[in-house]
Each structure stands twice: as structure tokens, then as C-alpha cells.
Amino acid sequence: MNIVGETLATAIPGSVALLYPSLGELISERTGVTNLGTEGSMLSGALAGIAVTLATGNPVLGVLAAAVAGAACAAVHALAVVLRGANQLASGLVIWFLALGVTSVLGSPLNGKIVDPLPALRIPVLASIPGIGPALFDQNALVYAAYLLAPAIWLFLTYTRTGLALRATGERPAVVFAGGHNPTALRFSATTVGGALAGLGGAQLALGIVGNWANGMTNGYGFVAVAVVIFARWTPLGVVAGSYLFGVALALASVIQANGIGVNQYLLDSLPYAVTIIVLVLVSRFGRSNAPESQRDALSETV
Amino acid sequence: MSEQLPQVVTPVAAQPRLRMPAWLSWRRLAIVVGAYLACVVVFAAFAAWQGADPGTLLPAMLQSTVLNPTALTQTLLRAVPIGFAALAAVVPARAGLVNVGAEGQLIMGAVAATGVGLAVGTHVPGPLALIATVAAGGVAGAVWAGISAVFRIWFRAAESVTSLLLNFVASDVMLFLIYEPWKDPAGSGQPQSRPLPGDVRLGDLTSTGLNASVIVLALAAVGVWLLLRRTGWGFALRVIGGNPEAARRSALPSWSLLLSAMLVGGLLAGLGGALNLIGVEGQLRPGITTTFGYVGFLAAFLGRNDAIRATLAALLFAAIALSGNGLQLVAGLDGNIVNVLLGSIVLTMLLVGRTQGERL
């Protein structure tokens, strides 16, 4: 395989692990809830995925458990933020911290246990496209689901009544209420669904890529997801672009390493974070801000 | 004869409502106490589920944190990086900035202190080398925080997100230095930097190993409190943080205030990283900060961004963090279980605490 194909093949699974939490964060932020606890939802999803797969031998149940675990974390965040009006950033960090503690305690008996990663399902004709075929169409089911998820969320947010109400919740909750929807319920459910997606991102990391559990294995992906949503300017298709950019930076780091080019491994490891920060900064400066009204305050965007 | 001023009638709604402080109401007190008790019970149940005898938990935790002089010393020393990280969040918070980057600023403080300590430790007279080492840590922390401040002020990028992501970059920079240029050739298997020469280490003040870094933290807490409460700069920060519009109208120099708040925050975190290095660690190793920066952020939050209260919260969190050792030894639990207790305490506060009027 050439270096482009090689990079792409590595980039896609990693991008998908970020695409899920980013889409989840997008849905949640559209209603006005920033969730740094996404990192915690991912960790819980990763552990639940591995644990249930080990216990039942069925990776499908593992993936479902990951979504449930991620949703549970996010529900706690929603409880604090939506129902109790707590500080969003503090609550998110606390959820992450709790998840870090709980997963490292519950996960310690699983350290070193290996499960078979989700099987690659080769799509007959498409996979034989030279160059990109194997990279795009010889992947696991979570990757294919991710291909469909972003357009589905875009259609949902753009063309359905609930989607409209959901977007309006982040802008003018009073109007949503007057229109017969319940902004509190919308925020709660959007945050929880966002957590379920983050859990799937954790499952993709644990079950789709590495096939085992390691303490703190999400490495800040959940935090990167928050940045991706900002520079995607709260659009699903922007999130796709942002996630793949991060995935390519991640893959470049490992491809450069594997090809023995003399750059230090640890400096390469920081590449995806550095790229994320630089893109975030450039987009914040030169992009038109279309942040949902309630997000401007939440991340203290402007003075 | 002075002219009669027209009587100004203030509308009732505009008058501040007089009411009892929220914590004085019995119902409120009962809810708060009940919630924290529930939080402890849930933690004990979780520990019991993990195979610990609930009766041994409290003695084990107290034994490893406060009940003997050595343990108490450990707690005070652990409070240094956490306390400085808390102060690093407190100062920018005054100006309405969210510094979630204390972790990275602690790391960069420790990194710069290691670099300077290794370079000058044996060539320069002791006290001068020590000052240079600590100062390098502070400057590095300030620079690291300054990056987020610049991105915020001139590029409008949310400092909460950039400072958070810079933590991961800082960690990778440190790992690079430990594994490559500063690697200790004598380190058997364990990755670590060369140890700092004795000139740039803090000497013990007591037989239990207490050193001056704890005093520096206490001074810093009082200093920050005075700076925020008793100086014009502190007042201006509060104006800009409380009401940016008013600050603009009164022509406060907003960018220099925001920048200085963030730089002072980073400086404090960098000092914390350097003091922890020269007071406790002695050499750079992976995991030198292990989430102290985040714990500090939560302590600042628990202390409602007041310098003294945040430092006391940091002391409490340092004790909880260290109590993991006791739980590990006596109750046979995973040491990370203390993160569960720490998280539940702040979560309880978020769930039952007064909201800050920032309901969505």
C-alpha cells in the first residue's frame, strides 16, 4: 500500500472514534449544553464495551452497553446542569473525574485481557477501488454506521420539527416553550443522547481499534470533540471534516513513526492536539461566529 | 437656601430583596448535610462492593493523611501543587476567564525548573541557583497560560478549550524530554530525568520532611487574596469579569487586564510545578502531576474562586488524594477510588449548592 492509502486506512478508525463524541457534543451544544464530561462518557463506554464483550462473548452487546454507559454519565451532567443550573465546565470536569475513578477501579481486573476487535466487513465492489477502497470499505460496522450518522443528524436537525425545536432551544428557549415544546426535556434528552454517542466513540476505540482496556485510554478525545464542534461551527458536516482532520493528524503521527522518519515519538503524539488548537484558533479568528446564543456565554467566547 | 431635590421613588422591584443567607435556613441546611451524608454512604457502598470492610475505611484514610506527623507532612506537601493549581484558576476567574490548563502549566513549570536546575545547579552558588530554578518554573507556567490568553484576546478562541488541550501537548513535551535529552542513564528501566543536584532541592525543615514549599503556598494564598481584594488591579479584574460592558464604557484596558490575569494564573501554576519538583520529586518522571491541575480547578470551584477558601479546599483534596494510599494498604482497594470520592463531593455541591444565576 502507498503512504496515502496507509495513512487513510489508519486515519479512518481513529477519526470515527472522534466523530461519534463530536456529533454527540454537537447535538448537546445545539440545545445549549456544553459537556466536557464527554471524555468520561467515552471512558465509560470503552470499559463497558470491553467488559460486556468479555462476559458475554458478544461484541454487539458490548457496543450497546457502551452506549448505555455513555448515556448514564451524560444524564448525571444533564441532571446537574439542566435541572440544577450548575456550572457547565465544572460539572463536565467532575463527570470526567468520576468516570476516571470508577473505570480505573472497575477496570483493573480487566487490564491485559484481550478481546477480538470488531471484525472488518469487506464491502465487495467498493473495497476494490484502487487506493482508497480498502481504507474506506474494509472496516468494522461502527465505521459504516458513522458514515451514515452525520448525514442523518444533518437531515434531522434541518428538516424535522423536533430538530428545529432542538436548535431553537440553544437560541431562544422561551420561543421553543411558547411553541409547545419543553426546552428542559429537549436539553436533557439531547445531552443524554450525546453521551450515548460518546459511549459509542469509546467502544470504537476499545473494541474497534485496540481490543483491550487501559486506564484513561481515551487520551483527551472527549475534550478534542468539544473543540471540533466549535471549529465545525455547530454543523454536522463540519464535524465530519474536523474529525477526519484530527484522524489524519493522528494517523500521520503513527505512519511517520512506522516509517522510521527521525522525529521524536512523543512530539508526534502531540501533533493531533496541536493541529486541533491551531485550527480552532484560526477558525475562531477568521470564521463567522454562528454559535448558538447560549454557547457564547458558556465557553466565554467574547468579551 | 438649597433647593428641594425631587423625591426619587424607587420601584419596589428594583430594590434588593432582603432575605436570610441561604445557608441559615434549616431546610436548606438539612438538604446540604443530607446530600453530603448520602455522598459518603454511596462511596462506602462502592468501596464495600469492591471488597473493603466499610469499618476500616475511615481509620485507613485518617491514618494515611492526618493522624501521624509523617502522613500530615505528606498531605501538606501534596497540597502545594494542588493549591497553586487552584490559585491559577482563581485569578483568571476574577476576570471571567476559565483556566482549565493548570495541569499543563504545572507540567511546564516542572519542566523548566528541571532544565534550569540541571543546567545551573552545579555551576552557580546555591541560593542563586535555587531562585533561578523556581523563577524558571513560574515563567514557563506564565508563558504556557499566556498562549491561551493570546488566542483568546486576539483570536477569540475559547480559553477553556485551548488551555485544556494544551495540557496534552505539555504532557507530550515532558515525555519527549524524559525519554530523550534529559534521560537518566542510571535509571534502571524506570523512565525519568537525571536527578536535580542538591543545591536546587529544598531542605527539610522538620524530621518528617516538611519543607518551605508549604510556607510559600500559604504566602501565595494570602498574597493572591490581598491582590484581588485590596488592589486596583483586583478591582478592575472584578469589573471586567462581572460586567464586560461596564468595563468597556469606563475604558478599562481590557486586553491587558485579561492577559495579566491569565499570566499571573499561569505563573502561580508554574511555581507550583517547580516547588513540587524541588520539594518532593527531585527529578522529572511521567505522571509527575497526575491530575493535580484538574483537582486544583475543582478546588477553586469548591472554594468559589476565593483565594483562601480555594487553598483550604485544595488542602482537603490533597488529603483525599493521599487517603488512597491508606485504602490501598489497609482495605486492599485500588488507589484511584479516591477520585470517586473527590468527584462525588464536588458533584454533590453542584447538585445541592446555590446556583450562580447561570441557569441556562
XYZ file of C-alpha atoms in Angstrom:
663
model
C 0.000 0.000 0.000
C 1.223 3.509 -0.739
C 1.705 6.059 2.011
C -1.579 7.833 1.234
C -3.594 4.627 1.435
C -1.689 3.608 4.548
C -2.397 6.937 6.239
C -6.054 6.818 5.220
C -6.509 3.257 6.471
C -5.115 4.283 9.870
C -6.946 7.604 9.855
C -10.456 6.269 9.373
C -10.848 4.154 12.526
C -9.346 6.937 14.649
C -11.477 9.610 13.009
C -14.607 7.584 13.675
C -13.668 7.278 17.348
C -13.743 11.084 17.418
C -16.704 11.505 15.063
C -19.147 9.833 17.467
C -18.389 12.005 20.524
C -18.186 15.124 18.358
C -21.629 14.502 16.870
C -22.927 13.808 20.375
C -21.405 17.026 21.654
C -22.874 18.873 18.676
C -26.421 17.735 19.475
C -25.966 18.661 23.107
C -24.419 22.062 22.372
C -27.167 22.874 19.891
C -29.552 22.866 22.855
C -27.143 24.947 24.912
C -25.354 22.329 26.999
C -21.566 22.053 26.748
C -20.403 18.714 28.050
C -16.726 18.273 28.947
C -17.941 15.037 30.549
C -17.875 13.629 27.012
C -14.415 12.386 27.936
C -15.978 10.490 30.854
C -18.735 9.069 28.660
C -16.070 7.778 26.270
C -14.084 6.157 29.076
C -17.203 4.503 30.490
C -18.204 3.356 27.019
C -14.773 1.878 26.388
C -14.790 -0.060 29.666
C -18.410 -1.197 29.370
C -17.773 -2.334 25.797
C -14.777 -4.454 26.774
C -16.357 -5.803 29.988
C -19.629 -6.875 28.407
C -17.894 -8.350 25.383
C -15.621 -10.368 27.665
C -18.549 -11.502 29.816
C -20.932 -12.466 27.029
C -18.629 -13.101 24.100
C -20.951 -10.946 22.046
C -19.471 -7.663 20.755
C -22.912 -6.373 19.743
C -23.969 -6.438 23.391
C -20.662 -4.759 24.207
C -21.404 -1.895 21.818
C -24.911 -1.484 23.271
C -23.518 -1.453 26.808
C -21.050 1.241 25.735
C -23.889 3.460 24.550
C -25.803 2.918 27.797
C -22.747 3.665 29.955
C -22.013 6.834 27.993
C -25.620 7.953 28.285
C -25.612 7.338 32.043
C -22.624 9.679 32.542
C -24.213 12.365 30.404
C -27.515 12.021 32.274
C -25.719 12.945 35.500
C -24.292 16.002 33.746
C -27.758 16.896 32.458
C -29.167 16.490 35.948
C -26.638 18.935 37.386
C -26.634 21.438 34.540
C -30.153 21.375 33.121
C -32.169 20.706 36.243
C -29.947 22.291 38.889
C -28.375 25.100 36.896
C -24.833 24.080 37.845
C -21.707 25.468 36.173
C -21.285 23.540 32.917
C -17.499 23.408 32.777
C -17.147 22.341 36.419
C -19.863 19.716 36.078
C -18.286 18.316 32.916
C -14.870 18.039 34.537
C -16.402 16.369 37.588
C -18.201 13.799 35.428
C -14.907 13.056 33.698
C -13.158 12.761 37.065
C -15.794 10.423 38.474
C -15.668 8.295 35.352
C -11.858 8.197 35.549
C -12.057 6.946 39.134
C -14.874 4.461 38.615
C -13.455 3.000 35.396
C -9.961 2.590 36.786
C -11.302 0.761 39.836
C -13.780 -1.423 37.943
C -11.383 -1.900 35.042
C -8.322 -3.030 36.995
C -9.276 -6.754 36.871
C -9.615 -6.408 33.085
C -6.141 -4.929 32.488
C -4.276 -7.022 29.982
C -7.318 -9.040 28.896
C -7.691 -9.031 25.142
C -10.853 -9.289 23.062
C -11.039 -9.753 19.316
C -11.561 -6.347 17.748
C -14.819 -5.900 15.849
C -14.459 -7.799 12.565
C -13.821 -5.892 9.351
C -16.713 -6.308 6.934
C -15.431 -6.024 3.396
C -17.921 -4.396 1.047
C -17.482 -6.353 -2.216
C -17.248 -3.906 -5.109
C -16.354 -0.674 -3.344
C -13.465 -2.233 -1.458
C -11.681 -2.956 -4.746
C -11.438 0.692 -5.724
C -7.698 1.202 -6.026
C -6.063 3.377 -3.365
C -8.942 4.415 -1.161
C -11.161 1.321 -1.461
C -9.552 -0.857 1.194
C -9.229 2.108 3.544
C -12.872 3.142 3.302
C -14.740 -0.085 2.722
C -12.892 -2.771 4.623
C -13.789 -1.571 8.118
C -15.999 -2.605 11.026
C -19.728 -1.959 11.385
C -19.244 1.033 13.725
C -17.289 2.786 10.971
C -20.032 2.217 8.390
C -22.666 3.384 10.869
C -20.631 6.541 11.373
C -20.624 7.215 7.599
C -24.432 7.323 7.759
C -24.817 9.026 11.119
C -23.581 12.507 10.217
C -25.892 12.974 7.211
C -28.743 11.524 9.260
C -28.166 14.052 12.042
C -27.893 16.837 9.472
C -31.246 15.834 7.958
C -32.787 15.530 11.417
C -31.620 18.969 12.537
C -32.501 20.662 9.268
C -35.791 19.134 8.224
C -37.684 17.807 11.241
C -39.844 19.678 13.726
C -38.001 18.168 16.661
C -34.705 19.099 15.057
C -35.853 22.669 14.651
C -37.072 22.806 18.255
C -33.760 21.348 19.355
C -31.764 24.002 17.508
C -34.046 26.754 18.742
C -33.519 25.584 22.336
C -29.936 26.770 22.127
C -31.004 30.136 20.755
C -34.367 31.171 22.235
C -35.709 28.655 24.770
C -38.680 30.919 25.523
C -39.831 30.704 21.911
C -39.486 26.917 21.967
C -41.606 26.805 25.086
C -44.232 29.043 23.511
C -44.227 26.732 20.502
C -45.354 23.838 22.657
C -42.029 22.076 23.232
C -40.331 21.628 26.570
C -36.805 23.102 26.405
C -35.751 21.365 29.624
C -36.774 17.953 28.304
C -35.077 18.676 24.972
C -31.841 19.662 26.706
C -31.935 16.635 28.962
C -32.546 14.186 26.144
C -30.084 15.823 23.740
C -27.334 15.685 26.367
C -28.113 12.059 27.171
C -28.200 11.006 23.516
C -24.928 12.908 23.071
C -23.454 10.819 25.873
C -24.661 7.616 24.235
C -22.831 8.618 21.032
C -19.708 9.419 23.065
C -20.003 5.945 24.567
C -20.011 4.512 21.033
C -16.834 6.511 20.356
C -15.300 4.814 23.378
C -16.447 1.448 22.012
C -14.811 2.209 18.678
C -11.518 2.931 20.488
C -11.677 -0.121 22.739
C -13.488 -2.702 20.589
C -12.874 -1.294 17.120
C -9.200 -0.370 17.335
C -7.167 -1.753 20.236
C -9.227 -4.648 21.610
C -8.426 -4.172 25.292
C -8.943 -1.872 28.265
C -6.294 0.546 29.517
C -6.671 3.185 32.203
C -7.502 6.615 30.788
C -7.299 5.209 27.260
C -9.415 7.967 25.701
C -6.487 10.392 25.968
C -8.489 13.594 25.766
C -10.551 12.646 22.677
C -13.671 13.860 24.507
C -12.052 17.249 25.057
C -10.939 17.389 21.424
C -14.573 16.704 20.488
C -15.588 19.953 22.190
C -13.009 21.822 20.103
C -14.111 20.060 16.917
C -17.696 21.210 17.447
C -16.528 24.796 17.818
C -14.444 24.832 14.685
C -17.106 22.898 12.820
C -19.241 25.888 13.737
C -22.007 23.655 15.087
C -22.763 21.895 11.790
C -22.759 18.084 11.396
C -20.849 18.150 8.118
C -18.252 20.459 9.647
C -17.887 17.942 12.444
C -17.137 15.256 9.860
C -14.384 17.416 8.366
C -12.965 18.224 11.804
C -12.946 14.608 12.950
C -11.199 13.414 9.809
C -8.634 16.189 10.124
C -7.824 15.010 13.645
C -7.792 11.404 12.453
C -5.328 12.245 9.679
C -3.059 14.080 12.118
C -3.222 11.042 14.403
C -2.501 8.674 11.550
C 0.347 10.805 10.170
C 1.982 10.623 13.584
C 1.916 6.839 13.581
C 2.773 6.430 9.880
C 5.769 8.748 10.212
C 6.860 6.721 13.204
C 6.377 3.383 11.481
C 8.402 4.545 8.509
C 11.297 5.414 10.774
C 11.490 9.082 9.903
C 13.598 10.685 12.620
C 11.088 12.717 14.575
C 10.538 12.012 18.222
C 7.536 9.831 19.012
C 6.253 11.989 21.860
C 6.397 15.193 19.876
C 4.479 13.396 17.111
C 1.903 12.290 19.694
C 1.149 15.915 20.435
C 0.512 16.640 16.740
C -3.273 15.951 16.756
C -3.786 18.232 19.766
C -1.603 20.964 18.290
C -3.434 20.745 14.945
C -6.778 20.932 16.775
C -5.706 24.033 18.689
C -4.340 25.778 15.587
C -7.466 25.099 13.538
C -9.667 26.181 16.443
C -7.745 29.433 16.764
C -7.796 30.200 13.041
C -11.488 29.430 12.675
C -12.333 31.462 15.780
C -10.453 34.429 14.346
C -11.450 34.319 10.717
C -14.694 32.354 10.723
C -18.074 33.986 11.090
C -19.360 33.086 14.534
C -22.661 31.259 14.365
C -22.519 29.804 17.829
C -25.892 29.082 19.389
C -26.808 32.050 21.581
C -26.384 30.146 24.830
C -22.965 28.780 23.828
C -21.401 32.205 23.557
C -21.619 32.614 27.279
C -20.905 29.010 28.162
C -17.414 28.977 26.718
C -16.880 32.672 27.407
C -16.345 33.283 23.741
C -16.421 37.038 23.556
C -15.677 39.903 25.863
C -31.375 78.203 50.761
C -30.984 74.963 48.982
C -33.496 73.858 46.524
C -35.610 70.875 47.481
C -34.484 67.856 45.487
C -37.289 65.949 43.840
C -38.110 62.804 45.744
C -36.868 59.794 43.817
C -39.249 56.891 44.109
C -37.511 53.602 43.589
C -39.779 50.960 42.119
C -40.265 48.092 44.532
C -38.973 45.547 42.074
C -35.659 47.343 41.750
C -34.934 47.257 45.449
C -32.715 44.454 46.634
C -34.839 41.885 48.365
C -33.855 41.337 51.960
C -33.572 37.721 52.869
C -31.711 35.408 55.155
C -28.453 33.985 53.883
C -29.413 30.748 52.152
C -27.371 28.538 54.474
C -29.184 29.814 57.548
C -32.452 28.185 56.589
C -32.895 24.847 58.406
C -34.438 23.194 55.419
C -31.504 24.177 53.228
C -29.023 23.022 55.865
C -30.808 19.673 56.154
C -30.672 19.187 52.387
C -26.962 20.002 52.184
C -25.967 17.841 55.150
C -28.201 15.019 53.924
C -26.697 15.176 50.451
C -23.115 15.006 51.725
C -24.015 12.114 54.027
C -25.568 10.350 51.048
C -22.390 11.019 49.098
C -20.295 9.367 51.840
C -22.702 6.433 52.092
C -22.580 5.887 48.323
C -18.782 5.958 48.419
C -18.698 3.468 51.325
C -21.124 1.204 49.466
C -18.942 1.366 46.353
C -15.859 0.525 48.441
C -17.699 -2.332 50.152
C -18.732 -3.680 46.762
C -15.031 -3.624 45.856
C -14.368 -5.879 48.815
C -13.426 -3.449 51.592
C -14.772 -3.629 55.118
C -16.593 -0.267 55.464
C -15.491 -0.021 59.103
C -11.830 0.135 58.077
C -12.274 2.916 55.513
C -12.247 5.954 57.764
C -9.403 4.801 60.043
C -7.333 3.858 56.989
C -7.957 7.230 55.355
C -7.201 9.233 58.501
C -4.130 7.147 59.287
C -2.576 7.898 55.913
C -3.362 11.617 55.927
C -3.503 13.357 59.315
C -3.096 11.025 62.273
C 0.684 10.839 62.329
C 3.275 13.545 61.668
C 4.757 11.869 58.586
C 1.358 11.449 56.979
C 0.403 15.017 57.843
C 3.604 16.235 56.208
C 2.753 14.275 53.082
C -0.685 15.875 52.995
C 0.736 19.387 53.342
C 3.307 18.744 50.609
C 0.656 17.306 48.311
C -1.430 20.438 48.884
C 1.318 22.547 47.281
C 0.780 21.645 43.592
C -2.995 21.330 44.061
C -3.202 24.641 45.923
C -1.148 26.509 43.329
C -3.283 24.969 40.575
C -6.382 26.209 42.419
C -4.964 29.735 42.671
C -4.152 29.502 38.955
C -7.862 29.131 38.294
C -8.932 31.731 40.876
C -7.105 34.752 39.418
C -8.309 34.395 35.794
C -11.817 33.562 37.068
C -11.949 37.050 38.575
C -11.665 38.438 35.062
C -14.239 35.981 33.748
C -11.632 33.679 32.212
C -11.746 29.915 32.622
C -8.277 28.431 33.098
C -8.608 24.656 32.842
C -4.944 24.453 31.891
C -3.304 24.326 35.316
C -2.289 20.726 34.621
C -0.187 21.762 31.622
C 1.107 24.841 33.420
C 2.228 22.697 36.376
C 3.985 20.374 33.945
C 5.732 23.183 32.088
C 6.754 24.712 35.430
C 8.329 21.420 36.449
C 9.924 21.027 33.009
C 11.537 24.473 33.026
C 12.684 24.036 36.618
C 14.292 20.734 35.680
C 16.031 22.313 32.703
C 17.406 25.227 34.672
C 18.150 23.111 37.727
C 20.174 20.631 35.683
C 21.972 23.422 33.817
C 22.957 25.739 36.657
C 22.681 23.509 39.717
C 26.365 22.718 39.986
C 27.882 25.868 38.449
C 26.114 28.657 40.300
C 26.127 29.323 44.050
C 23.297 27.515 45.867
C 20.729 30.210 46.682
C 21.072 31.850 43.272
C 20.568 28.513 41.513
C 17.538 27.797 43.659
C 15.954 31.142 42.817
C 16.705 30.697 39.117
C 15.109 27.246 39.175
C 11.906 28.366 40.849
C 11.688 31.513 38.713
C 12.077 29.457 35.537
C 9.118 27.355 36.631
C 6.948 30.409 37.190
C 7.906 31.976 33.879
C 7.236 28.746 31.974
C 3.805 28.413 33.568
C 3.004 32.006 32.678
C 4.113 31.505 29.070
C 2.005 28.367 28.742
C -1.070 30.161 30.096
C -0.183 33.202 28.003
C -0.651 31.139 24.838
C -4.313 30.583 25.720
C -4.679 34.240 26.704
C -3.298 35.445 23.373
C -5.547 33.035 21.495
C -8.492 34.362 23.481
C -7.763 38.063 23.253
C -6.595 38.401 19.666
C -8.113 35.311 18.042
C -11.321 34.976 20.092
C -10.693 31.275 20.712
C -12.310 29.958 23.917
C -9.521 29.803 26.508
C -11.309 27.000 28.343
C -10.811 24.704 25.366
C -7.321 25.788 24.291
C -5.948 25.617 27.836
C -7.448 22.142 28.244
C -5.915 20.845 25.013
C -2.533 22.416 25.818
C -2.399 20.085 28.833
C -1.967 17.165 26.458
C 0.714 18.983 24.459
C 2.591 19.819 27.677
C 2.487 16.196 28.733
C 3.987 15.088 25.396
C 6.726 17.742 25.600
C 7.646 16.456 29.053
C 7.704 12.828 27.885
C 9.982 13.799 24.977
C 12.452 15.420 27.386
C 12.357 12.494 29.799
C 12.882 9.870 27.137
C 15.432 11.740 25.047
C 17.676 14.638 26.072
C 17.293 14.517 29.840
C 17.084 10.750 30.240
C 18.753 9.421 33.345
C 21.365 6.862 32.218
C 21.426 5.443 35.753
C 17.645 4.998 35.858
C 17.081 1.264 35.814
C 14.167 0.690 33.487
C 12.055 3.445 35.014
C 11.917 6.403 32.647
C 12.965 9.575 34.431
C 15.180 12.610 34.016
C 18.572 12.954 35.657
C 18.088 13.885 39.324
C 18.475 17.530 40.291
C 21.637 18.463 42.171
C 21.216 19.034 45.906
C 21.767 22.788 45.606
C 18.431 23.257 43.897
C 16.450 20.951 46.171
C 14.525 22.262 49.152
C 15.966 21.197 52.500
C 13.835 19.551 55.184
C 12.535 21.823 57.900
C 11.390 19.025 60.192
C 12.398 15.422 60.742
C 9.273 14.347 58.864
C 10.479 16.041 55.672
C 8.367 19.163 55.653
C 9.917 21.918 53.533
C 9.494 25.572 52.690
C 7.174 24.989 49.727
C 4.213 24.740 52.116
C 5.050 28.164 53.554
C 5.325 29.584 50.050
C 1.837 28.252 49.264
C 0.397 29.878 52.392
C 2.056 33.182 51.487
C 0.833 32.904 47.903
C -2.745 32.280 49.048
C -2.723 35.339 51.290
C -0.912 37.355 48.615
C -3.463 36.476 45.943
C -6.294 37.242 48.349
C -4.830 40.687 49.050
C -4.101 41.275 45.372
C -7.690 40.535 44.404
C -9.370 42.262 47.347
C -7.171 45.202 48.139
C -5.636 46.478 44.907
C -6.966 48.472 41.990
C -5.871 45.701 39.670
C -8.005 43.192 41.574
C -10.941 45.561 41.452
C -10.531 46.155 37.715
C -10.432 42.389 37.143
C -13.673 42.012 39.020
C -15.309 44.749 36.969
C -14.237 43.222 33.692
C -15.254 39.743 34.838
C -18.568 40.830 36.299
C -19.685 43.245 33.642
C -17.609 43.486 30.458
C -19.940 46.154 29.097
C -19.393 48.426 32.103
C -15.668 47.814 31.796
C -15.734 48.856 28.159
C -17.658 52.019 28.941
C -15.298 53.009 31.711
C -12.428 52.496 29.260
C -10.676 49.827 31.282
C -7.783 48.415 29.266
C -9.454 45.047 28.802
C -6.779 43.194 26.888
C -4.001 43.973 29.311
C -6.214 43.027 32.252
C -7.224 39.720 30.695
C -3.643 38.978 29.694
C -2.244 39.847 33.105
C -4.889 37.764 34.905
C -4.038 34.724 32.820
C -0.273 35.296 33.126
C -0.490 35.581 36.911
C -2.586 32.408 36.971
C -0.030 30.548 34.853
C 2.817 31.947 36.932
C 1.229 30.511 40.071
C 0.707 27.093 38.494
C 4.272 27.114 37.170
C 5.573 27.917 40.667
C 3.501 25.020 41.999
C 5.051 22.659 39.461
C 8.576 23.883 40.237
C 8.097 23.707 44.037
C 6.649 20.210 43.819
C 9.672 19.218 41.742
C 12.359 20.661 44.027
C 10.476 19.901 47.235
C 9.208 16.388 46.641
C 10.072 14.735 43.337
C 13.687 15.724 42.689
C 13.516 14.571 39.092
C 11.069 14.652 36.211
C 9.080 11.467 35.666
C 5.943 10.626 33.677
C 2.831 11.222 35.708
C 4.580 13.809 37.883
C 1.355 15.815 38.128
C -1.237 13.028 37.789
C -4.319 15.248 37.519
C -3.258 17.712 40.278
C -4.118 20.507 37.865
C -7.687 19.308 37.412
C -8.112 18.657 41.132
C -6.951 22.230 41.675
C -9.574 23.522 39.249
C -12.259 21.675 41.213
C -10.842 23.022 44.486
C -11.067 26.555 43.113
C -14.644 25.850 42.177
C -15.461 24.412 45.604
C -13.838 27.491 47.166
C -15.991 29.726 44.962
C -12.926 31.375 43.477
C -11.829 32.914 46.756
C -8.059 32.528 47.213
C -8.144 31.453 50.871
C -11.137 29.140 50.590
C -9.777 27.599 47.391
C -6.464 26.862 49.118
C -8.280 25.240 52.035
C -10.312 23.171 49.574
C -7.015 22.179 47.943
C -5.761 21.023 51.342
C -8.901 18.894 51.769
C -8.488 17.451 48.270
C -4.804 16.744 48.915
C -5.845 14.749 51.976
C -8.456 12.833 49.989
C -5.979 12.157 47.201
C -3.431 10.813 49.686
C -6.005 8.770 51.582
C -5.895 6.474 48.556
C -2.596 5.110 49.921
C -4.274 4.055 53.143
C -7.189 2.498 51.282
C -4.735 0.601 49.124
C -2.662 -0.736 52.036
C -5.320 -1.413 54.655
C -8.515 -2.037 52.723
C -6.892 -3.501 49.616
C -8.677 -1.116 47.286
C -7.475 0.398 44.035
C -5.912 3.752 44.959
C -7.829 5.515 42.199
C -11.010 5.005 44.193
C -10.293 8.356 45.864
C -11.099 10.090 42.579
C -14.616 8.729 43.047
C -14.880 10.349 46.485
C -13.379 13.586 45.227
C -15.708 13.717 42.248
C -18.776 12.917 44.357
C -18.006 15.738 46.781
C -17.904 18.341 44.007
C -20.857 16.742 42.220
C -22.868 16.906 45.451
C -22.003 20.565 45.692
C -23.138 21.098 42.103
C -26.412 19.293 42.752
C -27.398 20.926 46.045
C -25.363 24.118 46.042
C -26.658 27.571 45.361
C -26.657 28.143 41.652
C -24.813 31.185 40.465
C -27.667 32.524 38.428
C -26.197 30.951 35.367
C -29.219 28.752 34.759
C -29.415 28.203 31.026
